[in-house]
Coordinates of N, CA and C in Angstrom, one line a residue:
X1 N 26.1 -12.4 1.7 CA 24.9 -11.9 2.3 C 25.2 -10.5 2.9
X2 N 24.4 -10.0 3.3 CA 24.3 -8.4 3.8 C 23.6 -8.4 4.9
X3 N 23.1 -7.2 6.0 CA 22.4 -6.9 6.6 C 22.1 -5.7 6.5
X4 N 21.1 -5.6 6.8 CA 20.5 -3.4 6.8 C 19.5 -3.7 7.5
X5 N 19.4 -2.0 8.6 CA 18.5 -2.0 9.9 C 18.6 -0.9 9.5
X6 N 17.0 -0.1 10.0 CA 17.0 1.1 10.7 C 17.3 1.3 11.9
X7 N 17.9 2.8 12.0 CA 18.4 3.3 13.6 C 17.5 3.9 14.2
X8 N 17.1 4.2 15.0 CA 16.4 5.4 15.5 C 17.6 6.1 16.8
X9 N 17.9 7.5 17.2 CA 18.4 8.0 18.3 C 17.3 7.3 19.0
X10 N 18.6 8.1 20.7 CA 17.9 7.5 21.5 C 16.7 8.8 22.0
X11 N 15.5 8.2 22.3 CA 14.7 9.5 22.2 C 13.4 9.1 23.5
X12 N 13.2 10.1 25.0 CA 12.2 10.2 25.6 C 10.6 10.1 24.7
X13 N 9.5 9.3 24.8 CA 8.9 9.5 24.4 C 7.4 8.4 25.1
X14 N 6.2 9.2 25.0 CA 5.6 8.1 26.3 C 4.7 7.3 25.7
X15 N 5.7 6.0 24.7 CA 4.7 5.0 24.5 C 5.7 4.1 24.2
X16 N 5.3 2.8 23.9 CA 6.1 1.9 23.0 C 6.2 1.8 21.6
X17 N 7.2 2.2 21.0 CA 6.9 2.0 19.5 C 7.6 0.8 18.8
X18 N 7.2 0.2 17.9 CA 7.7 -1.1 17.3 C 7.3 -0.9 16.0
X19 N 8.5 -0.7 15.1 CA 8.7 -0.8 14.1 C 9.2 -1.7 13.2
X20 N 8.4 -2.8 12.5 CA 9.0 -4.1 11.6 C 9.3 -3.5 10.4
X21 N 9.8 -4.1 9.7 CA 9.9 -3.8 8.0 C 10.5 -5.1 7.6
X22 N 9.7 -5.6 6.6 CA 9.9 -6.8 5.9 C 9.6 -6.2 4.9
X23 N 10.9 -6.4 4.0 CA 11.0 -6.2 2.7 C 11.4 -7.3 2.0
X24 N 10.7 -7.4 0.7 CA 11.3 -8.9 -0.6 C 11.6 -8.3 -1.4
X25 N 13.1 -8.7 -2.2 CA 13.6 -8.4 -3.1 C 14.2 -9.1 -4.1
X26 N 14.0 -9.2 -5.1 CA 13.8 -10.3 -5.9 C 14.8 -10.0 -7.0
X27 N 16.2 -10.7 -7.2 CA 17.1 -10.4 -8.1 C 17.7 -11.3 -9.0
X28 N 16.7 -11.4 -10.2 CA 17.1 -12.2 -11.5 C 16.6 -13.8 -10.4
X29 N 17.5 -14.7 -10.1 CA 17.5 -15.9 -9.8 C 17.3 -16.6 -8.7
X30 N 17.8 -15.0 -7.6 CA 17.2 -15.6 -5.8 C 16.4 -14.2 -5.6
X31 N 15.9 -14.7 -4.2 CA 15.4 -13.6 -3.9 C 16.2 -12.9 -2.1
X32 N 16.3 -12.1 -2.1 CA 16.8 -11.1 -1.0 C 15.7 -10.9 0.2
X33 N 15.9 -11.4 1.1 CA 15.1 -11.2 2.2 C 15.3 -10.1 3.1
X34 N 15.2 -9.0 3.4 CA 15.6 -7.9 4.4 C 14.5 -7.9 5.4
X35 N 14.5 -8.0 7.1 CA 14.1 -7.9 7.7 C 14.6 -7.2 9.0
X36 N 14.0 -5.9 8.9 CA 14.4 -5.1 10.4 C 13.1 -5.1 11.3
X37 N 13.9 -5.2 12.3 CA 13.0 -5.5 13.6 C 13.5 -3.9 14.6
X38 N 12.5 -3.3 14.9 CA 13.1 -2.1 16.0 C 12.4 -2.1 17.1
X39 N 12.4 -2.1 18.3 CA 12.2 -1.8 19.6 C 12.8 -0.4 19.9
X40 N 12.6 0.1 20.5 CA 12.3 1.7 21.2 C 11.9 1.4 22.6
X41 N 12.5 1.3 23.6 CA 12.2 1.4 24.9 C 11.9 2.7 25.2
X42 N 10.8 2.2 25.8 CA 10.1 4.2 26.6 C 9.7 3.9 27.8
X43 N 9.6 5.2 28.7 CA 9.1 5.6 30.1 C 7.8 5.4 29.4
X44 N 6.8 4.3 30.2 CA 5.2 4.9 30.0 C 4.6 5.3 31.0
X45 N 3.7 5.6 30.3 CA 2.6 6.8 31.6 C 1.4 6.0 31.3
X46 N 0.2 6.3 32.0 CA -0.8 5.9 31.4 C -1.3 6.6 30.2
X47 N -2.0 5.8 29.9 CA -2.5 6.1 28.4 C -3.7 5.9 28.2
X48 N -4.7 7.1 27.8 CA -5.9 7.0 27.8 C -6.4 5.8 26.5
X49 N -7.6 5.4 26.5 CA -7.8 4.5 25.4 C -8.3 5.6 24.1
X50 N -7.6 5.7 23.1 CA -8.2 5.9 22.0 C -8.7 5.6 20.7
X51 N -10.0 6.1 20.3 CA -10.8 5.5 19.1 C -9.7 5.4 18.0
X52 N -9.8 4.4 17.0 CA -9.0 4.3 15.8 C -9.2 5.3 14.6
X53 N -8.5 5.6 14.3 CA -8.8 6.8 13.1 C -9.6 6.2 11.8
X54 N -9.7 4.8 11.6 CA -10.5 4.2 10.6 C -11.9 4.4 10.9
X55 N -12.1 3.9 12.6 CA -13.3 3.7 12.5 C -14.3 5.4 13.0
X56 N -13.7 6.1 13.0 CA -14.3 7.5 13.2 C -14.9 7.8 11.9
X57 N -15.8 8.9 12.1 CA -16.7 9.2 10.7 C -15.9 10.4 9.9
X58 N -16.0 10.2 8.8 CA -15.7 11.2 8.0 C -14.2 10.9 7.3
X59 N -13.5 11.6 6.6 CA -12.1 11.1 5.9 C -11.1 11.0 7.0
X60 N -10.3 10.0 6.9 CA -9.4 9.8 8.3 C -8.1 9.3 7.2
X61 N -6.9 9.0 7.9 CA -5.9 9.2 7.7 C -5.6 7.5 6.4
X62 N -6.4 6.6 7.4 CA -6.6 5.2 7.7 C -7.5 4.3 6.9
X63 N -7.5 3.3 6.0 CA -8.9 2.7 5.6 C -9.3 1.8 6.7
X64 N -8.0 0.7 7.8 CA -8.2 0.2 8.2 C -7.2 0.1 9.4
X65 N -6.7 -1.1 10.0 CA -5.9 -0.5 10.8 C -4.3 -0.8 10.3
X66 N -4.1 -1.2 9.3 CA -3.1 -1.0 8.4 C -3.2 -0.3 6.6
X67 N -4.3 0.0 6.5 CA -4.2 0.4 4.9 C -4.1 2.1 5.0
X68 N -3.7 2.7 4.1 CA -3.7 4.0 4.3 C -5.6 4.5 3.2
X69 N -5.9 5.4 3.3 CA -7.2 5.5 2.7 C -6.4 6.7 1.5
X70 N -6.0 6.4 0.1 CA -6.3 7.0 -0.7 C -6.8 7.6 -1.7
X71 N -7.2 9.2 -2.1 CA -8.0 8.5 -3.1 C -7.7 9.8 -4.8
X72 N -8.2 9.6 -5.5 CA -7.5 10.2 -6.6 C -8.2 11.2 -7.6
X73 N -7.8 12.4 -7.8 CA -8.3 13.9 -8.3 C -9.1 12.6 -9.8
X74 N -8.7 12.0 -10.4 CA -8.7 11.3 -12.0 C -10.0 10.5 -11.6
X75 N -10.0 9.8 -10.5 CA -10.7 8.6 -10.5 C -12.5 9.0 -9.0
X76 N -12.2 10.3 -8.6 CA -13.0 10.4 -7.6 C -13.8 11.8 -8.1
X77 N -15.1 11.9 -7.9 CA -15.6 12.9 -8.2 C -15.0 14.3 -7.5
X78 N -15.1 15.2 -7.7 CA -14.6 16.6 -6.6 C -15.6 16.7 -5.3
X79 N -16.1 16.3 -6.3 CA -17.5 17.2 -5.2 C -18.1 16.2 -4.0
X80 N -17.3 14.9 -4.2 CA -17.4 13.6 -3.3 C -16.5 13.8 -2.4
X81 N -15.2 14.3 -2.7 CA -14.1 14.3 -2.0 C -14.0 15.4 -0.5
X82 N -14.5 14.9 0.6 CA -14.4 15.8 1.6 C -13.3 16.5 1.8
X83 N -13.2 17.7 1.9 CA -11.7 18.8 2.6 C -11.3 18.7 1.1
X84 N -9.6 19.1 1.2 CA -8.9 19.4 -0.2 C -8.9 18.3 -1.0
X85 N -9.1 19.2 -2.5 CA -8.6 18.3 -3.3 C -7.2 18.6 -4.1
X86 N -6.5 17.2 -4.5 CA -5.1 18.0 -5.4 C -4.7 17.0 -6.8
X87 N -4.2 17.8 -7.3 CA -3.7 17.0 -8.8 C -2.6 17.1 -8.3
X88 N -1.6 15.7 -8.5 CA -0.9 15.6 -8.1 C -0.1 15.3 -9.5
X89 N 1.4 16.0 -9.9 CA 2.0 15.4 -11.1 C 3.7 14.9 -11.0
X90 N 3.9 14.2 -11.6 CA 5.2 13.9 -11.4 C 6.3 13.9 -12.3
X91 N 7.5 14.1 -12.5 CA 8.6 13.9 -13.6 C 9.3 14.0 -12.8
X92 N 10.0 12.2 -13.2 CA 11.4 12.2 -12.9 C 12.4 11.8 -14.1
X93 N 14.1 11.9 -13.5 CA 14.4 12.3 -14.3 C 16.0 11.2 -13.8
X94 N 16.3 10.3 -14.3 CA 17.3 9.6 -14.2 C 18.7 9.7 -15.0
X95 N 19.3 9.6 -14.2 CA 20.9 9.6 -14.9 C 22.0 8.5 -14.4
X96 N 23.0 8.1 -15.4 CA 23.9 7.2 -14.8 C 24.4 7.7 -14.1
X97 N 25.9 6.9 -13.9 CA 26.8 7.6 -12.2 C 27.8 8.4 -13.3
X98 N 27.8 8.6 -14.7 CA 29.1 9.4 -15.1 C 28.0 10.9 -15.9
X99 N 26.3 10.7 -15.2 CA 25.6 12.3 -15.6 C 24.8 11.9 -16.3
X100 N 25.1 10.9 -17.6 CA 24.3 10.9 -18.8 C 23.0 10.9 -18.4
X101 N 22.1 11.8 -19.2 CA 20.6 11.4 -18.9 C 20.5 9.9 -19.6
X102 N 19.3 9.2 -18.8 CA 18.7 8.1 -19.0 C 17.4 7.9 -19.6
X103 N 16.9 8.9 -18.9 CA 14.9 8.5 -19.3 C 14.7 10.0 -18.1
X104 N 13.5 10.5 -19.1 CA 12.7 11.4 -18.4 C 11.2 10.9 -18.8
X105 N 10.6 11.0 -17.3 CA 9.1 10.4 -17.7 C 7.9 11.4 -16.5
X106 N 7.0 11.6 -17.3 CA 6.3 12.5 -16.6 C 5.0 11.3 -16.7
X107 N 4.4 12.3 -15.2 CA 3.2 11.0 -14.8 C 1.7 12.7 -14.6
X108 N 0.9 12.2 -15.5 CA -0.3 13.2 -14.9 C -1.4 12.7 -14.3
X109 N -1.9 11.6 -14.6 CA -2.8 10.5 -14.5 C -3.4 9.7 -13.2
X110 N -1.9 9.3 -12.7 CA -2.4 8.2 -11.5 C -1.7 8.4 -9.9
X111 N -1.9 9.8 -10.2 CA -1.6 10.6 -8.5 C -2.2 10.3 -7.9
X112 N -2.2 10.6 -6.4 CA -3.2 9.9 -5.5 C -3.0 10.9 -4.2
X113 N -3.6 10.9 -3.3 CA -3.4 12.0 -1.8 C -4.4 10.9 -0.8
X114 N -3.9 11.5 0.5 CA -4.8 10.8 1.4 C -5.5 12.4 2.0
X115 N -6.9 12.2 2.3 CA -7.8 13.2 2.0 C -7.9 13.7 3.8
X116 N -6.7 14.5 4.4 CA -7.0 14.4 5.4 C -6.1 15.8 5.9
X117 N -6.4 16.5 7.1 CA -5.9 17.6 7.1 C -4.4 17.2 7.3
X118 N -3.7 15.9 7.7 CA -2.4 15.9 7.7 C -2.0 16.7 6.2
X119 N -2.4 15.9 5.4 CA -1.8 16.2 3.7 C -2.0 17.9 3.3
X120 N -2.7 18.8 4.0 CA -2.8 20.0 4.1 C -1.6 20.7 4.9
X121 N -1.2 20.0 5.9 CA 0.0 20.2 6.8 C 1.1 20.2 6.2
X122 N 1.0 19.3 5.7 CA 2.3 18.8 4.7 C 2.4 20.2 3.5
X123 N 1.6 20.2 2.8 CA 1.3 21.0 1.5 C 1.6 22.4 1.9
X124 N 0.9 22.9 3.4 CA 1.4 24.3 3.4 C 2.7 24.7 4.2
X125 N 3.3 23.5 4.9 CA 4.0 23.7 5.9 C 5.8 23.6 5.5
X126 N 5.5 21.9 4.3 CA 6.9 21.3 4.4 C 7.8 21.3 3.0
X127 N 6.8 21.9 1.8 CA 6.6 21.8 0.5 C 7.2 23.0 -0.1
X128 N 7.4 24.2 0.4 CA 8.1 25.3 -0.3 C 7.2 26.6 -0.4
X129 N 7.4 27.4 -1.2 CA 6.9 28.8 -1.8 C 5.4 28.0 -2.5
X130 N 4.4 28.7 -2.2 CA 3.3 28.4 -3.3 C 3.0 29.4 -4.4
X131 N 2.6 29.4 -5.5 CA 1.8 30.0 -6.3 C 0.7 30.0 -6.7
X132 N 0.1 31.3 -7.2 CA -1.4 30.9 -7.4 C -1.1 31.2 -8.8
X133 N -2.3 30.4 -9.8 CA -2.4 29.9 -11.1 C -4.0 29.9 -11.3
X134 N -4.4 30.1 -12.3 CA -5.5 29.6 -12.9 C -5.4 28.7 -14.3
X135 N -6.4 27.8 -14.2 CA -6.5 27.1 -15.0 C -7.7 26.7 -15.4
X136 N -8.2 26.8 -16.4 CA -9.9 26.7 -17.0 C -10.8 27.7 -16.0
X137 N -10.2 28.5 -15.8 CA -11.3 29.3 -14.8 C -11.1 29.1 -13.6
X138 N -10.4 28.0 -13.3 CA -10.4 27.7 -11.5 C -9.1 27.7 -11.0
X139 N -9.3 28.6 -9.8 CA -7.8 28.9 -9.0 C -7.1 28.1 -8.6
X140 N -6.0 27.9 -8.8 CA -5.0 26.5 -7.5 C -4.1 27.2 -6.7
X141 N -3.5 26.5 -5.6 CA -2.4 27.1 -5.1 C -1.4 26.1 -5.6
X142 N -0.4 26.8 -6.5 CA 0.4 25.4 -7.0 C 2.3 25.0 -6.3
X143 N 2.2 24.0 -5.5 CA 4.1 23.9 -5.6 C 4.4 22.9 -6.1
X144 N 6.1 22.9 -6.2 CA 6.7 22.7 -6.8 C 7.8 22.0 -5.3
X145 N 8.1 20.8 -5.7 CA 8.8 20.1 -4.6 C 10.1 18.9 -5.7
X146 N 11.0 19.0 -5.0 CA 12.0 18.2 -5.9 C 12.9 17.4 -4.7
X147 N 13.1 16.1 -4.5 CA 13.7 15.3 -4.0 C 14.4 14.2 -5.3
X148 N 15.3 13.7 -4.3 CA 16.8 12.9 -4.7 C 16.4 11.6 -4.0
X149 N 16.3 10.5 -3.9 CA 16.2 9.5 -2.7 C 17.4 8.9 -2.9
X150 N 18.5 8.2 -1.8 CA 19.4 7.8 -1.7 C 19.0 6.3 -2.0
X151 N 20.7 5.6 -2.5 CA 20.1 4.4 -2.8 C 19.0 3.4 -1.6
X152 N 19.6 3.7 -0.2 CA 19.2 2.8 0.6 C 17.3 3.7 0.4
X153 N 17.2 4.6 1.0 CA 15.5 4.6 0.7 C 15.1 4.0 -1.0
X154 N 15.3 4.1 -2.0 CA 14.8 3.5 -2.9 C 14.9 1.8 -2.8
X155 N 15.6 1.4 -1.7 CA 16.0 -0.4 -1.4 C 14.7 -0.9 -0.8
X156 N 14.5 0.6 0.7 CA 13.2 0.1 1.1 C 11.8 0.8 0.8
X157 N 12.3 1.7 -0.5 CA 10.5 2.2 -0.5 C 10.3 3.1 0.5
X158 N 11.2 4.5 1.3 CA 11.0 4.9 1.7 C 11.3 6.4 1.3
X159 N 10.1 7.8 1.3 CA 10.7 8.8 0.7 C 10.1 10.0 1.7
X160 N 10.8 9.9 2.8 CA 10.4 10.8 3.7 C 10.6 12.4 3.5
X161 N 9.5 13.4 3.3 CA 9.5 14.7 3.7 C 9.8 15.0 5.2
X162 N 8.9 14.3 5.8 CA 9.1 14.4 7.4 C 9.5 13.1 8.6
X163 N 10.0 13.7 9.5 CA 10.6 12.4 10.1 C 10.4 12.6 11.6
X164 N 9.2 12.5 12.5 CA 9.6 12.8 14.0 C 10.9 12.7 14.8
X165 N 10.9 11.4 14.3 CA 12.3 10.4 15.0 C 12.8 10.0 13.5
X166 N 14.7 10.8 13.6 CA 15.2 10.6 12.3 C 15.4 9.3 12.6
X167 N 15.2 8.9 10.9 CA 15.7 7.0 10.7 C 16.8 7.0 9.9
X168 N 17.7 6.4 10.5 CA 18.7 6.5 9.5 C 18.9 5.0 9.2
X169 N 19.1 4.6 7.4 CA 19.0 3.3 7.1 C 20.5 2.5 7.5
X170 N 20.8 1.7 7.5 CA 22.4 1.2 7.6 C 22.1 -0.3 6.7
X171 N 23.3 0.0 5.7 CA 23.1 -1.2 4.9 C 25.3 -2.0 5.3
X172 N 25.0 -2.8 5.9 CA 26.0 -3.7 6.1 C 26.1 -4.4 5.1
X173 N 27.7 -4.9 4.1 CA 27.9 -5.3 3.3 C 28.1 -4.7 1.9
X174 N 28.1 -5.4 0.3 CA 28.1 -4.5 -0.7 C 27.3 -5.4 -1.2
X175 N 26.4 -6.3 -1.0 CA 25.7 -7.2 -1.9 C 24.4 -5.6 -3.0
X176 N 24.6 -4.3 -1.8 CA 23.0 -3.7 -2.4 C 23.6 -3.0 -3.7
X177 N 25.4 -2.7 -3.7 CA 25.9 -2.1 -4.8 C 26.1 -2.6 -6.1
X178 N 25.2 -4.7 -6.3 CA 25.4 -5.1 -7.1 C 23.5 -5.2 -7.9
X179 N 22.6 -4.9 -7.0 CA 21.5 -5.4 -7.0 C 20.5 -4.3 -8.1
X180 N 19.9 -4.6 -9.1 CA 19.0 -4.1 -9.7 C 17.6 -4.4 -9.5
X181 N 17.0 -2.9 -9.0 CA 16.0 -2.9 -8.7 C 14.7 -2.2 -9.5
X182 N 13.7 -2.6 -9.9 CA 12.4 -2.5 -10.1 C 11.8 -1.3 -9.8
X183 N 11.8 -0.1 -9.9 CA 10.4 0.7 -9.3 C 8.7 1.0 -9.8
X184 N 7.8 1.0 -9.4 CA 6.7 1.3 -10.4 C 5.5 2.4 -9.6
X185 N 6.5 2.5 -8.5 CA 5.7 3.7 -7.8 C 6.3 4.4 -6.9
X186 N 6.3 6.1 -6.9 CA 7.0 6.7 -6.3 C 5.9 7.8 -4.9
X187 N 6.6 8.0 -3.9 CA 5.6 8.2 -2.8 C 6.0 9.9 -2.1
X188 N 5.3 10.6 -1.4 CA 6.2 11.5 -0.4 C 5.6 10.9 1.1
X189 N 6.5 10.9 1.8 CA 5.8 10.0 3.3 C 6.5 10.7 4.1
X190 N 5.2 10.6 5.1 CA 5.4 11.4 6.6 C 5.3 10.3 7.5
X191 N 6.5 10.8 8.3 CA 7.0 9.4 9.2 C 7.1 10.0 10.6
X192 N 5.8 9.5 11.7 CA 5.4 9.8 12.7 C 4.9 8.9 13.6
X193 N 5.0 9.5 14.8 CA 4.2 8.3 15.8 C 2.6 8.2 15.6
X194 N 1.4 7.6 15.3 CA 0.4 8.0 15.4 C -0.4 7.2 16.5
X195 N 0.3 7.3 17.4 CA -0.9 6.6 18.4 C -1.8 7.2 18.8
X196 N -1.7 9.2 18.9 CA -3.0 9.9 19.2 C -4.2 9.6 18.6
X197 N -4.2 8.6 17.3 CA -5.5 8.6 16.8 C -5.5 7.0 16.6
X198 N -5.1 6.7 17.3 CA -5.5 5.0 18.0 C -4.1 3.9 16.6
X199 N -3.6 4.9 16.0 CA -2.5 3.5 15.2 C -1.3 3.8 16.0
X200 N -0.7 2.6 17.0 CA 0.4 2.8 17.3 C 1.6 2.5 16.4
X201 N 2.9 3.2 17.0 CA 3.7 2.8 16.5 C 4.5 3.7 15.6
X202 N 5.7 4.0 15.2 CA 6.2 4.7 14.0 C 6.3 4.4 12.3
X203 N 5.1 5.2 12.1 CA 4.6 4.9 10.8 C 5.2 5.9 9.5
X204 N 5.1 5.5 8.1 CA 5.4 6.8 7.7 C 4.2 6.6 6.4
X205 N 3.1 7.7 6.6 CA 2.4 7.7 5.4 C 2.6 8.3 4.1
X206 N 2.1 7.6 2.9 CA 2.2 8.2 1.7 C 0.9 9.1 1.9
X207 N 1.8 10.4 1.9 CA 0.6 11.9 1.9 C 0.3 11.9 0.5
X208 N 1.3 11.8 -0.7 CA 1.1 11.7 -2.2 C 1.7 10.9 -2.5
X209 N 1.5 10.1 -4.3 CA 1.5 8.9 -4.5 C 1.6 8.7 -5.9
X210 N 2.5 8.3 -6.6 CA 2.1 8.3 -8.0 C 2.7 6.8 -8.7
X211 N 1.9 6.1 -9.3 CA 1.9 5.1 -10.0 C 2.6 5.4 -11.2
X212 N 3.7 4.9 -11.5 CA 4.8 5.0 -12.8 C 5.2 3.7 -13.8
X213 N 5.3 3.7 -14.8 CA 5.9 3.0 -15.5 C 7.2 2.0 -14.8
X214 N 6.8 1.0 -15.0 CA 7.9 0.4 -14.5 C 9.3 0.4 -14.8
X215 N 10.0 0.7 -13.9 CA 11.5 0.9 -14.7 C 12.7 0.4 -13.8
X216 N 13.7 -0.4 -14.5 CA 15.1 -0.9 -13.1 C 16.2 0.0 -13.4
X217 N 16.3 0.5 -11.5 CA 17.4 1.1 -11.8 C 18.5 0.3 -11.3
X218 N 19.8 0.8 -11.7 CA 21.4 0.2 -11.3 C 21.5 1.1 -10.2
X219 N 22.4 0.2 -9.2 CA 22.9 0.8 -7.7 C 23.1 2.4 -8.1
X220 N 24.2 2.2 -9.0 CA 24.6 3.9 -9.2 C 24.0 5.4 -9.7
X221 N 22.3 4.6 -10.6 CA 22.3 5.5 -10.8 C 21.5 6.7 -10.7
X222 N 20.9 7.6 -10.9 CA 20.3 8.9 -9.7 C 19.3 9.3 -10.6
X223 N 18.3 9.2 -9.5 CA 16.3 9.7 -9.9 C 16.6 11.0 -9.0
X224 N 15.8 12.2 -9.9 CA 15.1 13.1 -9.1 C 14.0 13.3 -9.2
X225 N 13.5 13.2 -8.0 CA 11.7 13.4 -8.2 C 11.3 15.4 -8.4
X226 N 10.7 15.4 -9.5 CA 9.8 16.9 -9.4 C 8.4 16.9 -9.3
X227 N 8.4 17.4 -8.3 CA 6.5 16.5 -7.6 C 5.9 18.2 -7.8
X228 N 4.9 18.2 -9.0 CA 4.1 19.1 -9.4 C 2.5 18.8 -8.6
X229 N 2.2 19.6 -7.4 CA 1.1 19.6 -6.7 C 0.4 20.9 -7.0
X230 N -1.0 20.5 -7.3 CA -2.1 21.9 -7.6 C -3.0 21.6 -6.0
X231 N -3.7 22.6 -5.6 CA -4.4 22.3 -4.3 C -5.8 23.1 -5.3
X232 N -6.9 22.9 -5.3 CA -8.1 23.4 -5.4 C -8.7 24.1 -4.8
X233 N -8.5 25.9 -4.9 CA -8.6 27.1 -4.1 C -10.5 26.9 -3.9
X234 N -11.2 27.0 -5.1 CA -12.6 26.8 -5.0 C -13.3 26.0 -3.7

């Protein structure tokens, strides 16, 4: 057996945050149970009551008080889609632990964004150099973003651009250097407190999102994400 927790430092902050993660992992013949529990003790103050970000009008972060509200350039009209819209594309690019390429797979299709000025935050703030491009006559601002995820975030499904409160994973034991895992969707997530808009707690949202071919990788071996984002200047 094994154990793995997230850490959080110790950090001033004026609310209570509670962070669960129940993860199932399912290997050939048993399945792997991972459950971290986190408490964060804080000084509180009072705290005014605030409206939930689901139930406010217009695009919110939220569908409900746990779903995230996504929605997708392929599958949603433009002209329905309040604030920015983005094509989101993906190729990654896998290799064993002695280099060899493995599989390169590009995704154009089943990107996804949550339609809200965070994901604009993200896009101008955390993402790199932008370019402008045309394409059929219509302007984009286009970047270009490339991450690595370590084995432990690909254990839990976690691919953080941003982090309020760094998480650092801790995996006790070697059971995870034996385990072959499944992926069939890759994410960029911003991991913050959101209680100002009524979700408490340290959350980290998928700002982009892309549905992939399903594919297992071995402990050792290494994905790099190249996350091809257009934003819609028009």
């Amino acid at each position: 057996m094994f154990h793995a927790q997230l850490e959080l430092p110790n950090k001033k902050i004026s609310k209570f945050i509670y962070l669960r993660v129940n993860l199932i992992f399912y290997v050939k013949k048993f399945t792997i149970t991972l459950l971290s529990t986190i408490f964060v003790a804080l000084i509180a103050c009072s705290i005014q009551s605030i409206s939930a970000d689901h139930l406010e009008p217009g695009p919110g972060i939220f569908l409900d008080e746990n779903e995230v509200e996504l929605v997708s350039y392929w599958t949603t009209e433009s002209a329905t889609i309040q604030g920015s819209s983005y094509q989101v594309y993906l190729q990654t690019v896998i290799r064993n632990d002695d280099g060899q390429l493995i599989n390169v797979t590009e995704i154009t299709r089943t990107g996804a964004f949550v339609r809200h000025e965070l994901t604009d935050y993200v896009f101008d703030t955390l993402m790199g150099e932008k370019e402008i491009v045309t394409i059929d006559n219509i302007k984009y601002e286009k970047v270009q973003y490339t991450f690595s995820p370590t084995i432990e975030q690909r254990w839990i499904g976690m691919y953080p651009i941003f982090e309020e409160i760094p998480i650092k994973i801790k995996v006790e034991g070697e059971k995870i250097l034996n385990v072959y895992k499944d992926h069939s969707i890759w994410k960029i997530h911003y991991c913050a407190d959101f209680s100002n808009i009524g979700h408490d707690g340290l959350q980290c949202i998928p700002v982009f999102q892309v549905l992939v071919p399903t594919i297992t990788l071995e402990p050792n071996d290494a994905v790099t994400h190249q996350w091809t984002i257009l934003r819609d200047m028009n």
